[in-house]
Amino acid sequence: MTSRKFAVGLQVSGNPPIGLARALLLYARLIRLDSVLVADHFQGFIPTALWNPEFSWAAAQFSNPHESFDFQLLLGYLAASAGRLRLGVGVTEPIRRHPVLIAQTMLTLAHAIGRSPILGIGAGERENIEPYGLDFSTPVGRLEEALQIIRRCFSQSGAIDFEGQYYHLVGATMALRPPKGRLPEIWIAGHGARMLRLTGEYGDGWYPTLVTSPSDYAAKLAVIRAAAQKVGRDPAAIVPALHQYIVVAPSEREARAMLATKVARFAVLLLTSHEQWSQLGREHPFGENFRGYVDFLPERYDRKTLLAAVAAVPPELLGSGLIWGTPEQIAEKLRAYGDAGLRHVVLDLASALISRRAALYGIVAMWKIAVLLKRGS
């Protein structure tokens, strides 16, 4: 296996208290991470029907799993403390927010921090769209138009005219320019064929979550690079990134035990599709059309249904969508993705929800993982 060095980032959920987000950012600076990305949600993925101390220790500390800060204000709050960290959103979408507003937010952030901001953007998640009366019927088509507009906002200071199916701009000006060397980067959260094509055509980076293996990552990255080359873009200039949930413990035995907890089993429900279940001769509890977390509506299910779904996760799928183990094992598994092309991994500490001990250990383990990845050993 090739020795590779990584850029390493931290994903921050953006839940109260706001001081926690700042503390995590300062810790990221202390251990010399490269980036901090914040989430953009109206509500979280964990249903209130499950939110109790039996499910997660955090339920005794935080009364509601759906409390979420506005990512724009949160990034503004964090900017003064960022130092040399790259800040960004991971991820937003152009259904709740107009693409010109998204562009203005990122251009503003470029003035507030010392490095290029990261605009993580995707087609959206059903939980943030449908309950609020918004249209989720053609999210990829809307995203494609939004990417064209955002690109023009980043590069064109004069008036913009745009006539699309979803957006109409006439003499629209976005004159704000970023400081030299701080043009925001667009990282596209895509998994399907059309999203991979859009990443190649418009993205400065690729920021997936639902990849099943290093070979799956390599195959999707090849599609992106081919799409970039087809439109005359440099495929090597697109940053292959990854948003990765991790379950980390001092020993493999303890990490393996964590995979059987309700929190970890619930994560598997959202990080696997019906297709993966059907390969085992099982039906996904959320239906044959379920594609994973993008289709999940947390408040549409009662407690009995959710607990039955958690219990139904087959042993063969425990840990799916997660990278788990000791810090050394996690770093080794991520190096396999490095051989598949990965250059910037953003870690999301899923095991922090399992217990207070797991949360505290995970903070220390984050430093260990980053050291191992950054030195390429």
Tab-separated table of C-alpha atoms in Angstrom:
chain	number	residue	atom	x	y	z
A	1	MET	CA	0.000	0.000	0.000
A	2	THR	CA	1.314	3.445	-0.933
A	3	SER	CA	2.180	5.895	1.841
A	4	ARG	CA	-0.017	8.973	1.375
A	5	LYS	CA	-0.495	12.165	3.334
A	6	PHE	CA	-3.998	13.551	3.805
A	7	ALA	CA	-5.634	16.828	4.536
A	8	VAL	CA	-7.877	16.146	7.535
A	9	GLY	CA	-10.961	18.056	8.605
A	10	LEU	CA	-13.704	17.933	11.218
A	11	GLN	CA	-17.455	17.996	10.625
A	12	VAL	CA	-19.401	20.039	13.213
A	13	SER	CA	-23.122	19.379	13.604
A	14	GLY	CA	-24.127	22.957	14.374
A	15	ASN	CA	-26.318	22.191	17.408
A	16	PRO	CA	-26.494	24.243	20.619
A	17	PRO	CA	-24.694	25.276	22.705
A	18	ILE	CA	-22.905	27.564	20.293
A	19	GLY	CA	-19.800	27.561	22.482
A	20	LEU	CA	-19.352	23.865	21.714
A	21	ALA	CA	-18.854	24.618	18.013
A	22	ARG	CA	-16.203	27.195	18.881
A	23	ALA	CA	-14.494	24.790	21.302
A	24	LEU	CA	-14.325	22.127	18.596
A	25	LEU	CA	-12.919	24.642	16.130
A	26	LEU	CA	-10.213	25.709	18.606
A	27	TYR	CA	-9.388	22.051	19.213
A	28	ALA	CA	-9.126	21.529	15.452
A	29	ARG	CA	-6.627	24.389	15.356
A	30	LEU	CA	-4.689	22.945	18.291
A	31	ILE	CA	-4.235	19.552	16.618
A	32	ARG	CA	-3.494	21.231	13.283
A	33	LEU	CA	-6.416	20.018	11.240
A	34	ASP	CA	-6.963	21.572	7.827
A	35	SER	CA	-10.689	22.303	7.789
A	36	VAL	CA	-13.898	22.591	9.787
A	37	LEU	CA	-17.210	22.155	7.989
A	38	VAL	CA	-20.584	22.868	9.583
A	39	ALA	CA	-23.881	21.199	8.765
A	40	ASP	CA	-26.930	22.931	7.262
A	41	HIS	CA	-30.207	21.508	8.558
A	42	PHE	CA	-33.642	22.600	9.634
A	43	GLN	CA	-33.884	19.367	11.619
A	44	GLY	CA	-31.596	16.491	12.539
A	45	PHE	CA	-31.782	12.875	11.438
A	46	ILE	CA	-32.574	11.396	14.862
A	47	PRO	CA	-36.345	11.299	15.489
A	48	THR	CA	-37.717	12.698	18.743
A	49	ALA	CA	-39.444	9.322	19.222
A	50	LEU	CA	-36.001	7.766	19.769
A	51	TRP	CA	-34.382	10.642	21.627
A	52	ASN	CA	-33.969	9.450	25.199
A	53	PRO	CA	-31.006	8.426	27.402
A	54	GLU	CA	-31.564	4.758	26.544
A	55	PHE	CA	-30.788	5.606	22.906
A	56	SER	CA	-28.028	8.162	23.517
A	57	TRP	CA	-26.450	9.665	26.624
A	58	ALA	CA	-26.656	13.046	24.863
A	59	ALA	CA	-30.449	13.053	25.248
A	60	ALA	CA	-29.981	13.817	28.939
A	61	GLN	CA	-27.860	16.855	28.030
A	62	PHE	CA	-29.773	18.209	25.019
A	63	SER	CA	-33.556	18.181	25.083
A	64	ASN	CA	-34.287	18.145	21.348
A	65	PRO	CA	-32.305	16.451	18.548
A	66	HIS	CA	-33.603	18.936	15.973
A	67	GLU	CA	-32.093	22.152	17.373
A	68	SER	CA	-29.901	23.439	14.533
A	69	PHE	CA	-28.125	26.750	13.989
A	70	ASP	CA	-28.257	28.631	10.699
A	71	PHE	CA	-24.988	27.747	9.004
A	72	GLN	CA	-24.359	31.263	7.687
A	73	LEU	CA	-24.467	32.915	11.102
A	74	LEU	CA	-22.567	30.041	12.666
A	75	LEU	CA	-19.725	30.414	10.149
A	76	GLY	CA	-19.671	34.144	10.842
A	77	TYR	CA	-19.397	33.423	14.565
A	78	LEU	CA	-16.547	30.958	13.990
A	79	ALA	CA	-14.638	33.018	11.430
A	80	ALA	CA	-12.831	35.241	13.949
A	81	SER	CA	-11.396	32.127	15.648
A	82	ALA	CA	-10.505	30.179	12.506
A	83	GLY	CA	-6.832	31.107	12.170
A	84	ARG	CA	-5.434	29.142	9.211
A	85	LEU	CA	-8.299	26.646	9.187
A	86	ARG	CA	-10.472	26.418	6.115
A	87	LEU	CA	-14.149	26.901	6.982
A	88	GLY	CA	-17.156	25.854	5.008
A	89	VAL	CA	-20.545	24.234	4.898
A	90	GLY	CA	-21.026	20.529	4.488
A	91	VAL	CA	-23.506	20.696	2.845
A	92	THR	CA	-26.208	23.101	1.721
A	93	GLU	CA	-28.570	22.988	-1.275
A	94	PRO	CA	-30.280	25.506	-3.617
A	95	ILE	CA	-33.889	24.704	-2.725
A	96	ARG	CA	-34.089	26.497	0.621
A	97	ARG	CA	-31.458	29.063	-0.389
A	98	HIS	CA	-31.192	30.923	-3.695
A	99	PRO	CA	-27.868	30.273	-5.477
A	100	VAL	CA	-26.984	33.978	-5.481
A	101	LEU	CA	-27.453	34.041	-1.692
A	102	ILE	CA	-25.225	30.976	-1.370
A	103	ALA	CA	-22.561	32.643	-3.521
A	104	GLN	CA	-22.736	35.871	-1.503
A	105	THR	CA	-22.353	33.936	1.762
A	106	MET	CA	-19.212	32.182	0.540
A	107	LEU	CA	-17.714	35.353	-0.926
A	108	THR	CA	-18.333	37.116	2.384
A	109	LEU	CA	-16.697	34.268	4.286
A	110	ALA	CA	-13.650	34.589	2.027
A	111	HIS	CA	-13.152	38.085	3.473
A	112	ALA	CA	-13.539	36.859	7.055
A	113	ILE	CA	-10.989	33.999	7.061
A	114	GLY	CA	-7.467	33.567	5.788
A	115	ARG	CA	-8.028	30.742	3.310
A	116	SER	CA	-10.483	29.748	0.574
A	117	PRO	CA	-13.873	28.742	2.005
A	118	ILE	CA	-15.421	25.410	1.091
A	119	LEU	CA	-18.928	25.438	-0.348
A	120	GLY	CA	-20.230	21.926	0.118
A	121	ILE	CA	-23.400	21.646	-1.938
A	122	GLY	CA	-25.730	18.872	-3.009
A	123	ALA	CA	-29.207	18.178	-4.317
A	124	GLY	CA	-30.739	18.230	-0.826
A	125	GLU	CA	-32.295	15.892	1.718
A	126	ARG	CA	-36.000	15.212	1.951
A	127	GLU	CA	-36.195	16.040	5.677
A	128	ASN	CA	-35.212	19.679	5.060
A	129	ILE	CA	-37.515	20.147	2.065
A	130	GLU	CA	-40.862	18.362	2.065
A	131	PRO	CA	-42.005	19.115	5.649
A	132	TYR	CA	-41.588	22.828	4.891
A	133	GLY	CA	-43.755	22.838	1.780
A	134	LEU	CA	-40.874	22.980	-0.706
A	135	ASP	CA	-40.586	20.997	-3.928
A	136	PHE	CA	-38.193	18.029	-3.894
A	137	SER	CA	-39.320	16.539	-7.211
A	138	THR	CA	-36.373	17.621	-9.427
A	139	PRO	CA	-33.463	18.382	-7.099
A	140	VAL	CA	-30.614	17.494	-9.465
A	141	GLY	CA	-31.924	19.659	-12.288
A	142	ARG	CA	-32.273	22.560	-9.870
A	143	LEU	CA	-28.741	21.962	-8.595
A	144	GLU	CA	-27.293	22.005	-12.120
A	145	GLU	CA	-28.756	25.448	-12.779
A	146	ALA	CA	-27.635	26.662	-9.359
A	147	LEU	CA	-24.059	25.555	-10.029
A	148	GLN	CA	-24.031	27.538	-13.268
A	149	ILE	CA	-25.252	30.638	-11.437
A	150	ILE	CA	-22.836	30.269	-8.520
A	151	ARG	CA	-19.928	29.822	-10.912
A	152	ARG	CA	-20.894	33.053	-12.662
A	153	CYS	CA	-21.246	34.881	-9.342
A	154	PHE	CA	-17.719	33.785	-8.442
A	155	SER	CA	-16.190	34.834	-11.766
A	156	GLN	CA	-18.346	37.614	-13.242
A	157	SER	CA	-18.634	41.021	-11.585
A	158	GLY	CA	-21.030	42.456	-14.172
A	159	ALA	CA	-24.751	41.891	-14.526
A	160	ILE	CA	-25.884	38.289	-14.910
A	161	ASP	CA	-28.713	37.187	-17.145
A	162	PHE	CA	-29.886	33.607	-16.750
A	163	GLU	CA	-32.980	31.914	-18.107
A	164	GLY	CA	-33.495	28.407	-16.761
A	165	GLN	CA	-36.334	26.148	-15.764
A	166	TYR	CA	-35.932	26.959	-12.061
A	167	TYR	CA	-34.068	30.270	-11.864
A	168	HIS	CA	-34.487	33.500	-13.801
A	169	LEU	CA	-31.987	36.342	-13.473
A	170	VAL	CA	-32.195	39.612	-15.387
A	171	GLY	CA	-29.402	42.116	-14.868
A	172	ALA	CA	-28.540	40.479	-11.538
A	173	THR	CA	-25.291	41.809	-10.116
A	174	MET	CA	-22.991	40.109	-7.614
A	175	ALA	CA	-20.089	42.545	-7.557
A	176	LEU	CA	-18.485	41.232	-4.357
A	177	ARG	CA	-15.052	39.763	-5.139
A	178	PRO	CA	-12.991	37.519	-2.835
A	179	PRO	CA	-9.535	38.582	-1.682
A	180	LYS	CA	-6.705	37.359	-3.889
A	181	GLY	CA	-6.125	33.627	-3.495
A	182	ARG	CA	-9.339	33.031	-1.542
A	183	LEU	CA	-11.879	32.145	-4.224
A	184	PRO	CA	-14.396	29.763	-2.621
A	185	GLU	CA	-14.211	26.149	-3.753
A	186	ILE	CA	-17.341	24.228	-4.729
A	187	TRP	CA	-17.336	20.678	-3.337
A	188	ILE	CA	-20.252	18.663	-4.681
A	189	ALA	CA	-21.862	15.950	-2.558
A	190	GLY	CA	-22.788	13.493	-5.283
A	191	HIS	CA	-23.191	9.734	-5.602
A	192	GLY	CA	-25.382	8.909	-8.611
A	193	ALA	CA	-24.276	9.042	-12.245
A	194	ARG	CA	-25.744	12.473	-12.998
A	195	MET	CA	-24.350	13.995	-9.797
A	196	LEU	CA	-20.903	12.608	-10.593
A	197	ARG	CA	-21.106	14.197	-14.033
A	198	LEU	CA	-22.018	17.553	-12.505
A	199	THR	CA	-19.060	17.248	-10.146
A	200	GLY	CA	-16.732	16.803	-13.094
A	201	GLU	CA	-18.287	19.710	-14.982
A	202	TYR	CA	-18.618	22.254	-12.144
A	203	GLY	CA	-16.896	21.023	-8.984
A	204	ASP	CA	-13.609	22.028	-7.416
A	205	GLY	CA	-14.003	19.039	-5.127
A	206	TRP	CA	-16.046	15.897	-4.576
A	207	TYR	CA	-17.576	15.418	-1.101
A	208	PRO	CA	-19.479	12.105	-0.879
A	209	THR	CA	-20.748	10.237	2.177
A	210	LEU	CA	-22.327	7.077	0.767
A	211	VAL	CA	-19.380	5.149	-0.656
A	212	THR	CA	-19.205	1.473	0.210
A	213	SER	CA	-15.512	0.699	-0.330
A	214	PRO	CA	-12.248	2.060	-1.744
A	215	SER	CA	-13.043	0.379	-5.065
A	216	ASP	CA	-16.450	2.091	-5.136
A	217	TYR	CA	-14.725	5.409	-4.397
A	218	ALA	CA	-12.181	4.855	-7.188
A	219	ALA	CA	-14.876	3.939	-9.717
A	220	LYS	CA	-16.952	7.028	-8.949
A	221	LEU	CA	-13.879	9.265	-9.014
A	222	ALA	CA	-13.042	7.897	-12.474
A	223	VAL	CA	-16.506	8.952	-13.693
A	224	ILE	CA	-15.928	12.458	-12.323
A	225	ARG	CA	-12.539	12.786	-13.962
A	226	ALA	CA	-13.851	11.558	-17.294
A	227	ALA	CA	-16.664	14.136	-17.146
A	228	ALA	CA	-14.165	16.891	-16.353
A	229	GLN	CA	-11.904	15.929	-19.225
A	230	LYS	CA	-14.853	15.830	-21.608
A	231	VAL	CA	-15.614	19.527	-20.981
A	232	GLY	CA	-11.967	20.592	-21.058
A	233	ARG	CA	-11.366	20.851	-17.316
A	234	ASP	CA	-8.280	19.508	-15.540
A	235	PRO	CA	-9.425	16.308	-13.766
A	236	ALA	CA	-6.481	16.434	-11.361
A	237	ALA	CA	-7.588	19.873	-10.093
A	238	ILE	CA	-10.764	18.423	-8.536
A	239	VAL	CA	-10.120	17.595	-4.865
A	240	PRO	CA	-11.256	14.036	-4.010
A	241	ALA	CA	-12.681	14.465	-0.497
A	242	LEU	CA	-14.861	12.351	1.788
A	243	HIS	CA	-17.267	12.988	4.658
A	244	GLN	CA	-16.702	9.933	6.826
A	245	TYR	CA	-18.564	8.838	9.955
A	246	ILE	CA	-16.258	7.044	12.396
A	247	VAL	CA	-16.715	4.815	15.443
A	248	VAL	CA	-13.481	4.800	17.401
A	249	ALA	CA	-12.432	3.066	20.622
A	250	PRO	CA	-9.216	2.079	22.441
A	251	SER	CA	-9.594	-1.554	21.309
A	252	GLU	CA	-11.128	-3.370	18.361
A	253	ARG	CA	-13.300	-5.368	20.759
A	254	GLU	CA	-14.813	-2.210	22.249
A	255	ALA	CA	-15.350	-0.659	18.819
A	256	ARG	CA	-17.061	-3.819	17.595
A	257	ALA	CA	-19.360	-3.758	20.633
A	258	MET	CA	-20.326	-0.171	19.800
A	259	LEU	CA	-21.611	-1.316	16.414
A	260	ALA	CA	-24.384	-3.276	18.146
A	261	THR	CA	-25.727	-0.244	20.062
A	262	LYS	CA	-29.008	1.341	19.036
A	263	VAL	CA	-27.250	4.526	17.888
A	264	ALA	CA	-24.893	2.660	15.564
A	265	ARG	CA	-27.632	0.392	14.235
A	266	PHE	CA	-29.806	3.433	13.545
A	267	ALA	CA	-26.901	4.980	11.613
A	268	VAL	CA	-26.773	1.853	9.443
A	269	LEU	CA	-30.448	2.330	8.577
A	270	LEU	CA	-29.652	5.761	7.138
A	271	LEU	CA	-26.316	4.871	5.538
A	272	THR	CA	-27.604	1.884	3.576
A	273	SER	CA	-30.103	1.610	0.746
A	274	HIS	CA	-32.783	-0.929	-0.043
A	275	GLU	CA	-30.453	-2.319	-2.724
A	276	GLN	CA	-27.879	-3.323	-0.099
A	277	TRP	CA	-30.530	-5.032	1.999
A	278	SER	CA	-32.020	-6.860	-0.974
A	279	GLN	CA	-28.614	-8.378	-1.746
A	280	LEU	CA	-28.973	-10.170	1.597
A	281	GLY	CA	-32.544	-11.212	0.856
A	282	ARG	CA	-33.917	-8.565	3.230
A	283	GLU	CA	-36.256	-5.600	2.762
A	284	HIS	CA	-35.173	-2.247	4.118
A	285	PRO	CA	-37.600	-1.199	6.884
A	286	PHE	CA	-38.155	2.159	5.163
A	287	GLY	CA	-39.237	0.656	1.849
A	288	GLU	CA	-37.992	-0.595	-1.489
A	289	ASN	CA	-37.353	2.898	-2.847
A	290	PHE	CA	-35.286	4.050	0.136
A	291	ARG	CA	-31.906	5.449	-0.959
A	292	GLY	CA	-30.516	6.264	2.462
A	293	TYR	CA	-30.546	9.413	4.600
A	294	VAL	CA	-31.516	11.651	1.658
A	295	ASP	CA	-35.014	10.083	1.773
A	296	PHE	CA	-35.501	9.922	5.539
A	297	LEU	CA	-38.250	11.909	7.250
A	298	PRO	CA	-37.527	11.518	10.973
A	299	GLU	CA	-40.877	12.704	12.329
A	300	ARG	CA	-42.973	10.428	10.109
A	301	TYR	CA	-42.355	7.310	12.239
A	302	ASP	CA	-43.556	6.304	15.707
A	303	ARG	CA	-41.303	4.806	18.353
A	304	LYS	CA	-42.519	1.234	17.850
A	305	THR	CA	-41.780	1.336	14.118
A	306	LEU	CA	-38.347	2.878	14.656
A	307	LEU	CA	-37.294	0.384	17.319
A	308	ALA	CA	-38.405	-2.479	15.078
A	309	ALA	CA	-36.327	-1.015	12.239
A	310	VAL	CA	-33.278	-0.695	14.497
A	311	ALA	CA	-33.674	-4.303	15.627
A	312	ALA	CA	-34.021	-5.484	12.029
A	313	VAL	CA	-30.512	-4.453	10.971
A	314	PRO	CA	-28.848	-7.737	9.937
A	315	PRO	CA	-25.476	-8.675	11.441
A	316	GLU	CA	-23.897	-8.546	7.986
A	317	LEU	CA	-24.645	-4.807	7.750
A	318	LEU	CA	-23.403	-3.736	11.188
A	319	GLY	CA	-20.855	-0.991	10.622
A	320	SER	CA	-21.954	-0.294	7.037
A	321	GLY	CA	-21.311	3.310	6.100
A	322	LEU	CA	-19.006	3.678	9.106
A	323	ILE	CA	-15.271	3.289	9.482
A	324	TRP	CA	-14.615	1.741	12.861
A	325	GLY	CA	-11.836	0.448	15.066
A	326	THR	CA	-8.874	1.824	16.970
A	327	PRO	CA	-7.265	5.057	15.729
A	328	GLU	CA	-4.589	2.986	14.025
A	329	GLN	CA	-7.157	0.748	12.313
A	330	ILE	CA	-9.227	3.724	11.162
A	331	ALA	CA	-6.144	5.433	9.716
A	332	GLU	CA	-5.206	2.217	7.906
A	333	LYS	CA	-8.706	1.873	6.420
A	334	LEU	CA	-8.632	5.489	5.269
A	335	ARG	CA	-5.242	4.926	3.623
A	336	ALA	CA	-6.968	2.386	1.392
A	337	TYR	CA	-9.207	5.229	0.232
A	338	GLY	CA	-6.041	7.252	-0.302
A	339	ASP	CA	-4.846	4.598	-2.728
A	340	ALA	CA	-8.228	5.035	-4.455
A	341	GLY	CA	-7.582	8.779	-4.839
A	342	LEU	CA	-8.796	10.399	-1.590
A	343	ARG	CA	-6.902	13.586	-0.633
A	344	HIS	CA	-9.060	15.348	2.002
A	345	VAL	CA	-11.070	13.441	4.601
A	346	VAL	CA	-13.522	15.198	6.943
A	347	LEU	CA	-14.176	13.110	10.049
A	348	ASP	CA	-17.588	12.942	11.737
A	349	LEU	CA	-17.449	11.357	15.201
A	350	ALA	CA	-20.544	9.133	15.232
A	351	SER	CA	-19.421	7.279	18.357
A	352	ALA	CA	-19.724	10.508	20.373
A	353	LEU	CA	-23.467	9.764	20.658
A	354	ILE	CA	-22.944	6.329	22.215
A	355	SER	CA	-21.600	7.317	25.636
A	356	ARG	CA	-19.845	10.146	27.444
A	357	ARG	CA	-16.710	8.003	27.597
A	358	ALA	CA	-16.852	7.368	23.855
A	359	ALA	CA	-17.301	11.086	23.191
A	360	LEU	CA	-14.295	12.074	25.316
A	361	TYR	CA	-12.120	9.314	23.898
A	362	GLY	CA	-13.180	10.246	20.376
A	363	ILE	CA	-11.864	13.784	20.794
A	364	VAL	CA	-8.408	12.449	21.710
A	365	ALA	CA	-8.604	9.780	19.005
A	366	MET	CA	-9.300	12.442	16.378
A	367	TRP	CA	-5.844	13.865	17.072
A	368	LYS	CA	-4.239	10.404	16.822
A	369	ILE	CA	-5.957	9.654	13.508
A	370	ALA	CA	-4.961	13.039	12.082
A	371	VAL	CA	-1.314	12.542	13.074
A	372	LEU	CA	-1.218	9.104	11.444
A	373	LEU	CA	-2.807	10.355	8.222
A	374	LYS	CA	-0.786	13.536	7.992
A	375	ARG	CA	2.553	11.827	8.342
A	376	GLY	CA	1.568	9.249	5.751
A	377	SER	CA	2.772	6.250	7.733
